[in-house]
Coordinates of C-alpha atoms in Angstrom, one line a residue:
X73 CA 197.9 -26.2 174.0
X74 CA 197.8 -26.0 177.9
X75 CA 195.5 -29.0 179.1
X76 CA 193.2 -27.9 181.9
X77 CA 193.3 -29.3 185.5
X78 CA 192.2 -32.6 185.6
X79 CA 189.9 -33.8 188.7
X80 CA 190.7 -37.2 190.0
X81 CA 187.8 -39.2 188.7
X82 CA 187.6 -37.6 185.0
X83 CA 189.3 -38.6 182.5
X84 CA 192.0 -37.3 180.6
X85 CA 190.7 -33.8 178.3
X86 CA 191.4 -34.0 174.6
X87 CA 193.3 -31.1 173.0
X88 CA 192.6 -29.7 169.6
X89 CA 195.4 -28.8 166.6
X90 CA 193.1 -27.2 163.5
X91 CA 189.3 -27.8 162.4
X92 CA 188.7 -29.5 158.6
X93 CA 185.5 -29.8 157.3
X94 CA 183.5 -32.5 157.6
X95 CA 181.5 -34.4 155.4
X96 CA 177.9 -32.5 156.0
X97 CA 176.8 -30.3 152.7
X98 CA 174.0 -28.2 152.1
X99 CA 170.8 -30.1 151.2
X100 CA 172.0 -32.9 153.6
X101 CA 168.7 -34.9 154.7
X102 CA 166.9 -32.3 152.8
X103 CA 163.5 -34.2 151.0
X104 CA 163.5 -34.1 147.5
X105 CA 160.2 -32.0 146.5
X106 CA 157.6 -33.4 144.3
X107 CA 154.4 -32.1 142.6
X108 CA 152.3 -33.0 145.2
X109 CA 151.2 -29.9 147.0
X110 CA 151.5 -31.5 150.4
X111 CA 155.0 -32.0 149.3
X112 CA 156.6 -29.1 148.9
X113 CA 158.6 -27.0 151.4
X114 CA 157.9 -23.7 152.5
X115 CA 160.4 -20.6 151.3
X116 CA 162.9 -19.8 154.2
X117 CA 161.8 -17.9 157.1
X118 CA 163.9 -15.6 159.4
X119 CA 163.9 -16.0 162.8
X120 CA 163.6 -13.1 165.6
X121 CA 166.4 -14.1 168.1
X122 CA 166.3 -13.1 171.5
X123 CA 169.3 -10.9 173.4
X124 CA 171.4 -13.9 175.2
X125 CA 171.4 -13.2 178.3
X126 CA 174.7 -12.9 180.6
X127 CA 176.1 -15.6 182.4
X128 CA 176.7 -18.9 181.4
X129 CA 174.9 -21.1 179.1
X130 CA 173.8 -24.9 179.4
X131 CA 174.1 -26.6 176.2
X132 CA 176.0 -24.4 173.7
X133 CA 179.4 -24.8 172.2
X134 CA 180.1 -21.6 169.6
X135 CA 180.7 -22.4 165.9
X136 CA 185.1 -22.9 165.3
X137 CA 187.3 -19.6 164.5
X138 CA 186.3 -18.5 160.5
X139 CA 182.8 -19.7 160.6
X140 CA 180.1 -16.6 160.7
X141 CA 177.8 -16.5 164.5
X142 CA 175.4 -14.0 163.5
X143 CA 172.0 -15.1 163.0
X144 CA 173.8 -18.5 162.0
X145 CA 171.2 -21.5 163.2
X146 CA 172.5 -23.8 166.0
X147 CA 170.7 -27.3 166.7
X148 CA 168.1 -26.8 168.6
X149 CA 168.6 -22.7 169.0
X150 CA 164.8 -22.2 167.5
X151 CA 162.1 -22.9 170.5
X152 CA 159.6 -25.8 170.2
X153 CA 160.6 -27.3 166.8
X154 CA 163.1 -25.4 165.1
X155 CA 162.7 -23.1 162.0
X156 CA 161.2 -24.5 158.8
X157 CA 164.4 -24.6 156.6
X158 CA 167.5 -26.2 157.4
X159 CA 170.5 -23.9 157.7
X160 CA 172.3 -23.2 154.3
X161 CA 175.4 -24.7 155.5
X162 CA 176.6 -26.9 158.1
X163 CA 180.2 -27.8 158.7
X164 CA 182.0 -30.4 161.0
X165 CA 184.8 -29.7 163.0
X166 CA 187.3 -32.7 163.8
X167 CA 190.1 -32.4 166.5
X168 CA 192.5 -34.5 167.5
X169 CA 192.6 -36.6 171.2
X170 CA 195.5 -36.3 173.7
X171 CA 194.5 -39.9 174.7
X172 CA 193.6 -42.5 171.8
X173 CA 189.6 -44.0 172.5
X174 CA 188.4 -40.0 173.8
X175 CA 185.8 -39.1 171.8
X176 CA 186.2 -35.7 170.3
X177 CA 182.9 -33.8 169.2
X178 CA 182.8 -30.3 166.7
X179 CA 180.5 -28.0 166.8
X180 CA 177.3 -26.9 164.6
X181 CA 175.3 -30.3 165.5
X182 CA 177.7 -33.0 164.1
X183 CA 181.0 -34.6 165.8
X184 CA 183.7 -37.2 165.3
X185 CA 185.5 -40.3 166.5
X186 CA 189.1 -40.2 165.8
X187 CA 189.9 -43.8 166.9
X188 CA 188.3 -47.2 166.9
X189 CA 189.1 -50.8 167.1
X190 CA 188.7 -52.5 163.6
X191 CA 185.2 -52.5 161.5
X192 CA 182.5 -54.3 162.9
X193 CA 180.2 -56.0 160.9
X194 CA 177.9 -54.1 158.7
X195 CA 174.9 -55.6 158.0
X196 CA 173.3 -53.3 155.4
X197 CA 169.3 -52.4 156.3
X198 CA 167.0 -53.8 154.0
X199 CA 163.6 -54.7 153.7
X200 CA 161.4 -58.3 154.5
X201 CA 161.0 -60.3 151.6
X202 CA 157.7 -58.7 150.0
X203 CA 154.3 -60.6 150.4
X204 CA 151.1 -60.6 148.8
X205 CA 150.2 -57.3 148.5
X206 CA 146.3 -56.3 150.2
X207 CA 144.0 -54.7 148.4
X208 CA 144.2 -51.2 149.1
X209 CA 141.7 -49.9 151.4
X210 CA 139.8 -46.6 150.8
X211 CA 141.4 -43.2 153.0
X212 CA 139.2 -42.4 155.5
X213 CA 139.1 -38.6 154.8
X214 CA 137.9 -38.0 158.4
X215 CA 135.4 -35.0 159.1
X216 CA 138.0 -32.1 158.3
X217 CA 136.8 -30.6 161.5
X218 CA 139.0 -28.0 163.7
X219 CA 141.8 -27.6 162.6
X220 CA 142.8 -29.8 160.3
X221 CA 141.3 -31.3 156.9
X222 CA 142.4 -34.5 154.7
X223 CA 143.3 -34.4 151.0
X224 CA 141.3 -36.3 148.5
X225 CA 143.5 -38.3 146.6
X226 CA 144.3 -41.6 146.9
X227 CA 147.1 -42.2 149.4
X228 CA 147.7 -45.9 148.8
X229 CA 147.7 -45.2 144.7
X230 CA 150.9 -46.8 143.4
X231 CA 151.8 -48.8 146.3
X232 CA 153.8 -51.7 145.6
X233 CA 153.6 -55.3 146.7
X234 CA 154.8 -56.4 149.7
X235 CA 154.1 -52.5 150.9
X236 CA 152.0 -51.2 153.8
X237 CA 149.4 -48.7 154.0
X238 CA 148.9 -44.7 154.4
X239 CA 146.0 -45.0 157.0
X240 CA 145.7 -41.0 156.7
X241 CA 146.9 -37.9 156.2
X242 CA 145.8 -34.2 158.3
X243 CA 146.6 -31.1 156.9
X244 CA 146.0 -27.7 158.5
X245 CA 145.1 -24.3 157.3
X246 CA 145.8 -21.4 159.2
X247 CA 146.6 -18.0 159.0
X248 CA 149.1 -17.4 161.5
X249 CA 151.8 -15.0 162.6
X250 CA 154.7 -13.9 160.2
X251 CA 157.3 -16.2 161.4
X252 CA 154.8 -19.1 161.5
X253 CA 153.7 -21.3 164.6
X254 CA 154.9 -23.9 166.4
X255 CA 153.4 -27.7 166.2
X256 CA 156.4 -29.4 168.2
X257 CA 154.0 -31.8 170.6
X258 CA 152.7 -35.0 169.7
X259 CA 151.3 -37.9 172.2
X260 CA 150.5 -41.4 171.2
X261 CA 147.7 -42.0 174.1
X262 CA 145.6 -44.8 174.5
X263 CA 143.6 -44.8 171.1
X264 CA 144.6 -41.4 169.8
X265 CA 147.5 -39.1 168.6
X266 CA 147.4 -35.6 169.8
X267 CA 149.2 -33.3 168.3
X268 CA 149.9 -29.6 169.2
X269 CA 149.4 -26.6 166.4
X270 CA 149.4 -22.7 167.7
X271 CA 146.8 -22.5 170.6
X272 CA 145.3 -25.9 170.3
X273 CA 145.7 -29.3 171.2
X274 CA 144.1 -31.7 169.3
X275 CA 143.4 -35.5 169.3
X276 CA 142.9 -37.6 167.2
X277 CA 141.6 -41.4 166.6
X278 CA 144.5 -43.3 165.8
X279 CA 142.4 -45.9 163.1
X280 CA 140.9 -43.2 161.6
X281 CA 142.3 -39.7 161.7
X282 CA 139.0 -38.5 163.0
X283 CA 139.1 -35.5 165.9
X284 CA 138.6 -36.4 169.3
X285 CA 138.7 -33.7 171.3
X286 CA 140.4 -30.1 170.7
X287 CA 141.8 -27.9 174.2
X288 CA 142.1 -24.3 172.8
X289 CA 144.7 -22.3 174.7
X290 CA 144.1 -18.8 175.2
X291 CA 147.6 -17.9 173.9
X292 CA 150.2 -19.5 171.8
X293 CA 151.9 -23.1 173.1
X294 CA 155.5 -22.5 173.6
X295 CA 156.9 -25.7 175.5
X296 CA 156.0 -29.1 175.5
X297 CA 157.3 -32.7 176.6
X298 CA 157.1 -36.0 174.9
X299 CA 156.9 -37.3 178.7
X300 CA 153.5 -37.9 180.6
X301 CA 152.7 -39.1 184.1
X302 CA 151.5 -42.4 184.2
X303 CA 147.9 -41.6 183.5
X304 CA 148.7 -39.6 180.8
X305 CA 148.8 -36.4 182.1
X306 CA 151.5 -33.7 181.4
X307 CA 152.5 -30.3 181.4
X308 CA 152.2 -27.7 178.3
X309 CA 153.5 -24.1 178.6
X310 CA 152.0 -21.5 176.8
X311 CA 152.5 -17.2 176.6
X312 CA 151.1 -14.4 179.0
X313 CA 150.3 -12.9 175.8
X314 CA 149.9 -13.0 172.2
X315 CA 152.9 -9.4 171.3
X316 CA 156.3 -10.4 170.3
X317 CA 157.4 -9.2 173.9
X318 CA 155.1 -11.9 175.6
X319 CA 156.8 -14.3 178.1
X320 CA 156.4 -18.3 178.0
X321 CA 155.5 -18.2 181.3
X322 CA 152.6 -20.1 181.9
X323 CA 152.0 -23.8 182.9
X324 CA 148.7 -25.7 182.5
X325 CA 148.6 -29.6 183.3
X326 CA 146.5 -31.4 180.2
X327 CA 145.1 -35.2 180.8
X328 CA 145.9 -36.2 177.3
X329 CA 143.5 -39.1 177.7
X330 CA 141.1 -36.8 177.8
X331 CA 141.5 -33.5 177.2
X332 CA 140.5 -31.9 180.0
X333 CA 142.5 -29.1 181.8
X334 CA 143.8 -29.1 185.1
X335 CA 145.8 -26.2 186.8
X336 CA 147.3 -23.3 185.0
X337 CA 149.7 -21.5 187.2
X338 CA 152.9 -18.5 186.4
X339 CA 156.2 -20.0 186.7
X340 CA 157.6 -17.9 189.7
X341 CA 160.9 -16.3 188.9
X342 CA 164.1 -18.2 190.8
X343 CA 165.6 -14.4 191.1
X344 CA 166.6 -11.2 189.7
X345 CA 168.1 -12.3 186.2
X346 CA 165.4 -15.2 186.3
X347 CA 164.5 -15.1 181.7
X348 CA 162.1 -17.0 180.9
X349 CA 163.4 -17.9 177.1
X350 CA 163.1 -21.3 175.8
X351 CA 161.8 -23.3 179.1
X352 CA 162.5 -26.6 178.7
X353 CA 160.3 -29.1 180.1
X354 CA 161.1 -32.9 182.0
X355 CA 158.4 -35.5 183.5
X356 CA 159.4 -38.2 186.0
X357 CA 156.7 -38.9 188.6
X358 CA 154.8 -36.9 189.8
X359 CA 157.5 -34.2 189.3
X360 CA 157.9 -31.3 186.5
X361 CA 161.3 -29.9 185.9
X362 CA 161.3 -26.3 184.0
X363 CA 164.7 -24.9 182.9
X364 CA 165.4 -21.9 181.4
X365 CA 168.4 -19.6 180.6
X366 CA 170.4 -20.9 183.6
X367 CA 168.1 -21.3 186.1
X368 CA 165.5 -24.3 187.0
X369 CA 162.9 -25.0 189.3
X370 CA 160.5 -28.2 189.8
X371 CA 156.7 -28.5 190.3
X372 CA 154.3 -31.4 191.3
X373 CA 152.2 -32.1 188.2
X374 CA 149.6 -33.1 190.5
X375 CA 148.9 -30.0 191.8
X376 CA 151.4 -27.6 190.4
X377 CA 153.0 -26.5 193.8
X378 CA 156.5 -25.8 193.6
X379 CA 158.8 -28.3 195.0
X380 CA 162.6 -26.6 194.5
X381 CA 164.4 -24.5 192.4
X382 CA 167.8 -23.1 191.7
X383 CA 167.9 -20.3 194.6
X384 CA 167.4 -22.7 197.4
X385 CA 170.1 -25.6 196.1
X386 CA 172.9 -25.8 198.2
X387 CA 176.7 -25.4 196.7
X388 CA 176.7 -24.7 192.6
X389 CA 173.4 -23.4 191.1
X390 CA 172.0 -25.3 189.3
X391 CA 171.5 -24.6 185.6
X392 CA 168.5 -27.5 184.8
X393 CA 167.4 -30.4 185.8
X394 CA 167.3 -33.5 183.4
X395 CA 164.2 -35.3 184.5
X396 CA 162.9 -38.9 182.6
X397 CA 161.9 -42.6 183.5
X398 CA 162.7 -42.3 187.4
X399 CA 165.5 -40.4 187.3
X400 CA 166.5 -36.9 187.6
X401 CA 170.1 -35.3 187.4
X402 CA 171.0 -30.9 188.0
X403 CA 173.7 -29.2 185.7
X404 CA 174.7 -26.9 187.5
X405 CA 177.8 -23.6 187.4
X406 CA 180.4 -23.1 190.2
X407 CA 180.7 -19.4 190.2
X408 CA 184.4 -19.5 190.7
X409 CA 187.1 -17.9 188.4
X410 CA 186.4 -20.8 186.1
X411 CA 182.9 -20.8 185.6
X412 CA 183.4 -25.0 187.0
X413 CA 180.6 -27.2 185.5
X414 CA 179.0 -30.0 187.9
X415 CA 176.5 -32.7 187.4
X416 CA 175.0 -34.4 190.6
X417 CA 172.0 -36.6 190.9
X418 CA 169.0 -34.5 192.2
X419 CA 165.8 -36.3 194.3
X420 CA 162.5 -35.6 192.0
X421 CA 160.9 -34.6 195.4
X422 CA 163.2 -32.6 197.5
X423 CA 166.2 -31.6 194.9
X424 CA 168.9 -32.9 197.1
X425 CA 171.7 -35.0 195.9
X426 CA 173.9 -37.9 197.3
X427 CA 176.8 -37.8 194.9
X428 CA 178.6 -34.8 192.1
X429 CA 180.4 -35.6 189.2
X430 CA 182.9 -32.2 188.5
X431 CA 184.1 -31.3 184.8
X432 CA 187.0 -30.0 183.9
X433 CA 187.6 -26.8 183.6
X434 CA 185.5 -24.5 181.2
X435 CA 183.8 -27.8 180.6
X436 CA 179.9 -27.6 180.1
X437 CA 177.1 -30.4 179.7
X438 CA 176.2 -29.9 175.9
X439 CA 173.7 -32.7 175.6
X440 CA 172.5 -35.6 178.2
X441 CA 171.1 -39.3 175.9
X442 CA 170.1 -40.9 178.9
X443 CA 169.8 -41.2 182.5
X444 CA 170.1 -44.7 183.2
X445 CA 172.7 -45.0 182.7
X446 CA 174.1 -41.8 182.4
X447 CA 175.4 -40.9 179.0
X448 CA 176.8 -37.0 179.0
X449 CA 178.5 -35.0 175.9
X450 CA 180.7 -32.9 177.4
X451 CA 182.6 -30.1 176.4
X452 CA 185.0 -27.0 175.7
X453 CA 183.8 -23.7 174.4
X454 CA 186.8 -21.7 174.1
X455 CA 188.9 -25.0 172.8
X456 CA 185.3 -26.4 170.8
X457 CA 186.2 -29.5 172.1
X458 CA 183.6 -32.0 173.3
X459 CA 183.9 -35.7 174.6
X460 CA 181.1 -38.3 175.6
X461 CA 181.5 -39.9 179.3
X462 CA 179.6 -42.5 180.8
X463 CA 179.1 -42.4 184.8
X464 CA 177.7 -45.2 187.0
X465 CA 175.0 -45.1 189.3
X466 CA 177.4 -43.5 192.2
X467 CA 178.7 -40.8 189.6
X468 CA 181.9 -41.9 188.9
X469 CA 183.6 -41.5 184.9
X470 CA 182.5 -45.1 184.3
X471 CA 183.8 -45.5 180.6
X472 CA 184.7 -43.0 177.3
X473 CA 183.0 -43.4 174.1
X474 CA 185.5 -44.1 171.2
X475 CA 184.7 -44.9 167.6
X476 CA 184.9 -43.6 163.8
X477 CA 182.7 -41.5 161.7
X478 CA 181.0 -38.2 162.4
X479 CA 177.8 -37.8 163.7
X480 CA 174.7 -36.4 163.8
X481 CA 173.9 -34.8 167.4
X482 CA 170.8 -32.9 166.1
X483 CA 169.4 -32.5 170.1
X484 CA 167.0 -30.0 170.8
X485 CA 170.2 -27.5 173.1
X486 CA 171.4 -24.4 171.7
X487 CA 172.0 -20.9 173.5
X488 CA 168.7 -20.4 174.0
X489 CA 167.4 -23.7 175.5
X490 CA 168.6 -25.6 178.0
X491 CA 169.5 -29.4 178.0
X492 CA 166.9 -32.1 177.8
X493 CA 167.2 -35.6 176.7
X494 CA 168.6 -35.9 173.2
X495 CA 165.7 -37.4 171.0
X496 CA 168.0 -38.2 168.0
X497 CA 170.1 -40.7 169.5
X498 CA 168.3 -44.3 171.6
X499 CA 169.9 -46.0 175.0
X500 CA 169.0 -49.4 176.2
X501 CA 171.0 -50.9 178.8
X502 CA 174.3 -51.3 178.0
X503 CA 174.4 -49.8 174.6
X504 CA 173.9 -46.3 172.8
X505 CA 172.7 -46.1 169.2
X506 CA 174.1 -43.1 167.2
X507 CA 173.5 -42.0 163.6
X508 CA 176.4 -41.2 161.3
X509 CA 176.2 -38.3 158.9
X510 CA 177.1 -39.0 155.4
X511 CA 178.0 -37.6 152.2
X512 CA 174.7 -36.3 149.9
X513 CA 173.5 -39.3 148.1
X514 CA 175.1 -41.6 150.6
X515 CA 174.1 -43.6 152.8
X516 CA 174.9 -43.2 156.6
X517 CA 174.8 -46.0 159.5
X518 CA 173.8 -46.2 163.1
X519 CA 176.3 -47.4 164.9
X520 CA 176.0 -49.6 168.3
X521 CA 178.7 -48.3 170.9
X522 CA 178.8 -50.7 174.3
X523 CA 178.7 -48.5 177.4
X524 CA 180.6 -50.9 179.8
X525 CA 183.6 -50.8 177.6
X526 CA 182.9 -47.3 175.1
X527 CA 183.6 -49.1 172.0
X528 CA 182.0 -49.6 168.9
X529 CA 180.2 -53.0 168.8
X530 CA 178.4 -53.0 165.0
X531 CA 177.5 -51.0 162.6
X532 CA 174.4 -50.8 160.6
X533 CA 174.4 -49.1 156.7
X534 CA 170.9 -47.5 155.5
X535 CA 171.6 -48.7 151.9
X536 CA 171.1 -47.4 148.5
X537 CA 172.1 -43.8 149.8
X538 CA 169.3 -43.5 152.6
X539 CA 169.3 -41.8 155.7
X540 CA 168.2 -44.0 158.9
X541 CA 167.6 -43.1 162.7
X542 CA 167.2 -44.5 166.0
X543 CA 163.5 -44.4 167.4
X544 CA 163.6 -46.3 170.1
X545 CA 165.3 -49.0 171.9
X546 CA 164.0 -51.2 174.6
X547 CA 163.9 -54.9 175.4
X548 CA 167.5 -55.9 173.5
X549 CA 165.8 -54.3 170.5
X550 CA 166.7 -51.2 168.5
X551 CA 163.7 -49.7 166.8
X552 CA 165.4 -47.5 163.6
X553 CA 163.2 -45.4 160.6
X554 CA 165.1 -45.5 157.1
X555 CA 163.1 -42.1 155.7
X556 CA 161.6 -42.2 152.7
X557 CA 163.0 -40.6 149.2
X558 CA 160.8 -39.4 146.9
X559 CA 160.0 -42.1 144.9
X560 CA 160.7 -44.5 148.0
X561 CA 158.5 -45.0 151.4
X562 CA 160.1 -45.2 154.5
X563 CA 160.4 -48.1 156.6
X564 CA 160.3 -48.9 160.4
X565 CA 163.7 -51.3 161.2
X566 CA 164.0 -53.4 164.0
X567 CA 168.0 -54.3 165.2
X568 CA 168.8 -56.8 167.7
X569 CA 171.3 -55.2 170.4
X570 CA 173.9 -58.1 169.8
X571 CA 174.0 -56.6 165.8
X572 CA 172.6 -59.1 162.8
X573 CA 170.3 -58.3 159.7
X574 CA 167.6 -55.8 160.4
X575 CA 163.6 -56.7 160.3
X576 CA 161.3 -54.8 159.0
X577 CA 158.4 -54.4 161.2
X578 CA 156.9 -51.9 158.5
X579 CA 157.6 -50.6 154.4
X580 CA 155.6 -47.6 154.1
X581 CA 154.0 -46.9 150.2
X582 CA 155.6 -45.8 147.3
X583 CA 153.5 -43.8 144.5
X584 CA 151.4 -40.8 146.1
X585 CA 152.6 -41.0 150.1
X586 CA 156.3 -40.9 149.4
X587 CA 156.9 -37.7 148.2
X588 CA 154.6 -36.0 150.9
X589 CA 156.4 -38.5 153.7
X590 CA 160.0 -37.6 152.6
X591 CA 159.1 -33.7 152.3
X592 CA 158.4 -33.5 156.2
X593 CA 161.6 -31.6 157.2
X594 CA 162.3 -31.7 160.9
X595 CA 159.5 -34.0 161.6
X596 CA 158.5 -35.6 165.1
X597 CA 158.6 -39.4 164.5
X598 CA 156.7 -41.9 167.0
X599 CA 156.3 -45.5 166.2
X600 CA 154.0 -47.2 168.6
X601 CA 151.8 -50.1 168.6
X602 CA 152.5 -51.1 164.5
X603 CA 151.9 -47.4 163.3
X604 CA 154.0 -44.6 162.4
X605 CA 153.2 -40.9 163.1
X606 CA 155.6 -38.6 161.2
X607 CA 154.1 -34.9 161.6
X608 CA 155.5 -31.6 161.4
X609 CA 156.9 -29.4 164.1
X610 CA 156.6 -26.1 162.6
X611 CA 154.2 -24.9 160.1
X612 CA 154.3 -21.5 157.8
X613 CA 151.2 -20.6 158.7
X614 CA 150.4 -18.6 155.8
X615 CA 146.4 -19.7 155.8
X616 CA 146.8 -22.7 153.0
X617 CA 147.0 -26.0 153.6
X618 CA 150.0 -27.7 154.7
X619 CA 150.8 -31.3 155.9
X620 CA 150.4 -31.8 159.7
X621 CA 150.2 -35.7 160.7
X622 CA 150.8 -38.3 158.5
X623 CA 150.2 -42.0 160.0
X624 CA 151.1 -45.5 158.4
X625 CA 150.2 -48.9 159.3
X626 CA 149.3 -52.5 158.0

C-alpha cells in the first residue's frame, strides 16, 4: 500500500493489511435490567439523520469495507447525548503499523495498540476495607416540583456494610416529541447540580435534591458545554423553532449560579454553505467557540459579540476550534487536491496563530483529549487508519502513543458534530488515562500511557468482570468510576499517577440503588466534592416517569 508524503516534523504513517474483529459484542457495557421501574431501559428508538453536507468532515472515520453505513450509529453521530440504545453491533478494526510503537486506531468508536514494551503492573481495583456501616438515613423525597419527582422507596434498603449512601434520586415525566429529548447538560455549581431536560434548565440543591431555580427556554436545548467562565456562567444553544426543520441556531448565556439569563443572540452564518447541524460548543475565558459542519466562529461570553470566525482566518479554513482551560487550538482543511488537514494554535481573542502542525495526507483530526498538552488522534479515512500524536507547546510531533489492547474512544465526534474534547478519556500532565474494552463478562483496565516517552506505564484491571472509566485527573491523581452491576453499586477510585493499589474515595449501595445506577445507559458522570451525579442524557419522553439524576455520597 503506497504510504502518503510524509512532512518533515510528522511521523512515519502506519499502513493497514486486512481488518479482524475485535473483541467488542453486542450488549457490551449494556446494564443488566432489574424489576425496579427506574431500572429498565427504554425500547430502541430510530433516529432522523440529517443530509451530510459536502465538503469535508472533522471528526469522522467511515466504518472498514463489509460493514453496513446506512443508518449504522457512529460515536457521537446523535446531537447532545446520543440515542437511548446502544447500537446492536460494534466491531473493532485492527491494522498493522509500518513503524513498531505507532499507534494504530479502527473505526466504529474502539481502536488498538499493536506493540508495547512488556506488562506493567496490574494492580486489580478493589474496594477500602469496609467500616462500620451508618445507619441509614431517610431519602429526602424533595418537593417533586417542575419537572422532576422522587420515588418513594427506600434507596438505601439493602445497603451493605462498609457502603455509602443514595442521597437522592429525580425522575421526570414528560410527554415529549417521538424521538424523545435531549437531557445532555449537567453543572456541579456552587451548592447545586443543574441539569438540562428539553426546554428547561433546572437546579438543584446538591444535599437534598430539592429545585432551586428552573430557566425555561422557549424552544428545545440543542448544545451545551460542561465548561463555564469563571463565575459560572456559560453558553446553551437552543432551536429557532419547535418543527423537525428548525435550526440550532440560537445562543443564550445562563449564570448557572443563578439562573438568570443574559444575552440570546443568532449565530451569524460564516458563508454560503454555513449548516448549522450539531454545533459544538468550547469555553476558555471569556471566549465561546461554536463549530459546526466545517465551519467555526468565536464569541465573547460576556457580551456575545463575535470575535472571529472561519471566513476571515488567514491560509486553511478552519474547521473548529478546540477551546478548554486557557487554551484554544483550529482544525482546519487546505483546499488543495488533497483535502490537507492542519492543526495550529489559535489566540481565544483575535484567532491568530504563531505555529501549524500539518498531517499527512488525507489525514483528519478525529478526536483532541487535551490541550495541555496536546494529545490528537489522527487519522486516514480512505485507509481507516488512525494514530495518536503528542505535540509540544511550539507544535512539533513531540512523542507517538504505543501500547496493547483495544480501546474505548466513545468521544462525542461523528459526521455530524465536530471535534470537542474527548470526555471518556483524563490527561494530567505527563500522562493520559485510556479505558480498554473487554470481552462481555470481563473485566477491562485503564491503562496509564507517559506522554514524554508514548509508552505504556501501568495498567489498572476493574475486577470481577467490571467496567471502569476515567473521570478526572488532576494533582498526580487519577479519579476512575468502576459502574455498578446489578446486584453491585459502583464505586469512585482514586489512582496515583506513578501506578499502585487504588483507593476508594466512595462504594455506592447495593440492594435497591444498584439496579437503577447500573441501568443508566450513556450516562453523564461528575464526581465533585465527595458526591457522585450519574444522570441521563437522553430520555424517551413518552409522559411516564423515568430516571433523570441520581446522586451518592457519605
Amino acid at each position: 500500500m503506497t504510504e502518503p508524503p510524509q512532512p518533515p516534523n510528522q511521523p512515519p504513517t502506519p499502513s493497514g493489511y486486512g481488518h479482524l474483529p475485535g473483541p467488542p459484542q453486542p450488549g457490551y457495557g449494556y446494564p443488566q435490567q432489574g424489576d425496579n421501574p427506574y431500572a429498565q431501559q427504554p425500547p430502541t428508538q430510530p433516529m432522523q439523520q440529517p443530509v451530510p453536507p459536502s465538503g469535508p468532515q472533522q471528526g469522522y472515520f467511515p466504518p472498514p469495507p463489509g460493514m453496513p453505513t446506512a443508518g449504522m450509529p457512529t460515536a457521537g453521530m446523535y446531537p447532545a447525548g446520543g440515542a437511548p440504545q446502544p447500537p446492536k453491533k460494534k466491531t473493532a478494526v485492527i491494522v498493522a503499523a509500518a513503524v513498531a510503537g505507532v499507534l494504530v486506531l479502527g473505526t466504529g468508536g474502539y481502536f488498538a495498540f499493536l506493540s508495547g514494551d512488556g506488562d506493567p503492573k496490574q494492580p486489580v481495583a478493589q474496594g477500602s476495607t469496609p467500616a462500620d456501616a451508618k445507619a441509614s438515613a431517610t431519602v429526602d423525597n424533595g418537593d417533586g416540583s417542575g419537572n422532576g419527582s422522587e420515588p418513594t422507596e427506600d434507596l438505601n434498603a439493602g445497603r451493605k456494610q462498609g457502603e455509602d449512601k443514595t442521597l437522592w434520586l429525580k425522575t421526570a415525566k414528560i410527554d415529549g416529541p417521538g424521538l424523545g429529548v435531549d437531557s445532555a447538560g449537567q453543572w456541579i455549581v456552587g451548592g447545586t447540580v443543574v441539569k438540562s431536560v428539553w426546554k428547561n434548565l433546572t437546579a438543584y440543591g446538591i444535599a437534598d435534591g430539592k429545585e432551586k431555580w428552573t430557566l425555561a427556554f422557549p424552544t428545545p436545548v440543542c448544545s451545551v458545554t460542561k465548561q463555564t467562565t469563571a463565575e459560572g456562567k456559560t453558553v446553551v444553544m437552543f432551536k429557532d423553532g419547535d418543527g423537525d426543520s428548525a435550526t440550532c441556531n440560537q445562543m443564550k448565556q445562563v449564570d448557572l449560579k443563578t439562573g438568570k439569563e443574559g444575552w440570546t443572540k443568532e449565530v451569524p452564518k460564516e458563508g454560503l454553505f454555513d449548516i448549522m447541524t450539531s454545533p459544538s460548543l468550547g469555553i476558555t475565558g471569556d471566549t465561546v467557540a461554536v463549530s459546526r459542519s466545517g465551519t467555526a466562529s468565536a464569541f465573547k461570553v460576556s457580551t456575545g459579540d463575535k470575535l472571529f470566525g472561519s471566513a476571515t482566518a488567514e491560509g486553511c479554513k478552519p474547521d473548529a476550534y478546540v477551546a478548554d482551560k486557557g487554551k484554544m487550538i483550529a482544525l482546519a482543511t487546505c483546499y488543495d487536491d488533497d483535502l490537507t488537514g492542519e492543526v495550529s494554535d489559535a489566540d481565544p481573542v483575535t484567532g491568530k496563530k504563531t505555529w501549524t502542525f500539518r498531517l499527512p495526507a488525507k489525514y483528519k483530526v478525529g478526536a483532541v483529549y487535551s490541550l495541555d498538552p496536546l494529545v490528537l488522534d489522527i487519522g486516514n479515512q480512505d485507509k481507516k487508519e488512525r494514530a495518536i500524536v503528542v505535540l509540544g507547546p511550539d507544535g512539533k510531533q513531540r512523542a507517538t502513543v504505543s501500547g496493547e489492547g483495544s480501546f474505548a474512544t466513545e468521544c462525542a465526534n461523528g459526521l455530524f458534530r465536530s471535534v470537542e474534547i474527548c470526555a471518556t478519556t483524563a490527561v494530567d500532565a505527563g500522562t493520559l488515562y485510556m479505558p480498554t474494552v473487554a470481552a462481555p463478562g470481563k473485566a477491562n483496565e485503564i491503562v496509564a500511557f507517559d506522554l514524554g516517552t508514548g509508552k505504556a506505564k501501568w495498567r489498572t484491571p476493574a475486577g470481577d468482570g467490571r467496567t471502569i472509566v476515567p473521570l478526572s485527573a488532576a494533582n498526580g491523581q487519577l479519579i476512575a468510576y468502576r459502574k455498578a452491576t446489578s446486584d453491585q453499586g459502583g464505586e469512585v477510585l482514586s489512582i496515583p499517577a506513578a501506578g499502585g493499589t487504588p483507593t476508594a474515595l466512595l462504594r455506592n449501595p447495593s440492594g435497591t440503588s444498584a439496579p437503577i445506577e447500573s441501568s443508566f445507559f450513556t450516562p453523564v458522570v461528575d464526581y465533585a466534592d465527595g458526591r457522585l451525579f450519574v444522570s441521563q442524557s437522553r430520555l424517551l419522553a413518552k409522559g411516564t416517569a423515568e430516571k433523570l439524576l441520581m446522586v451518592f455520597g457519605k
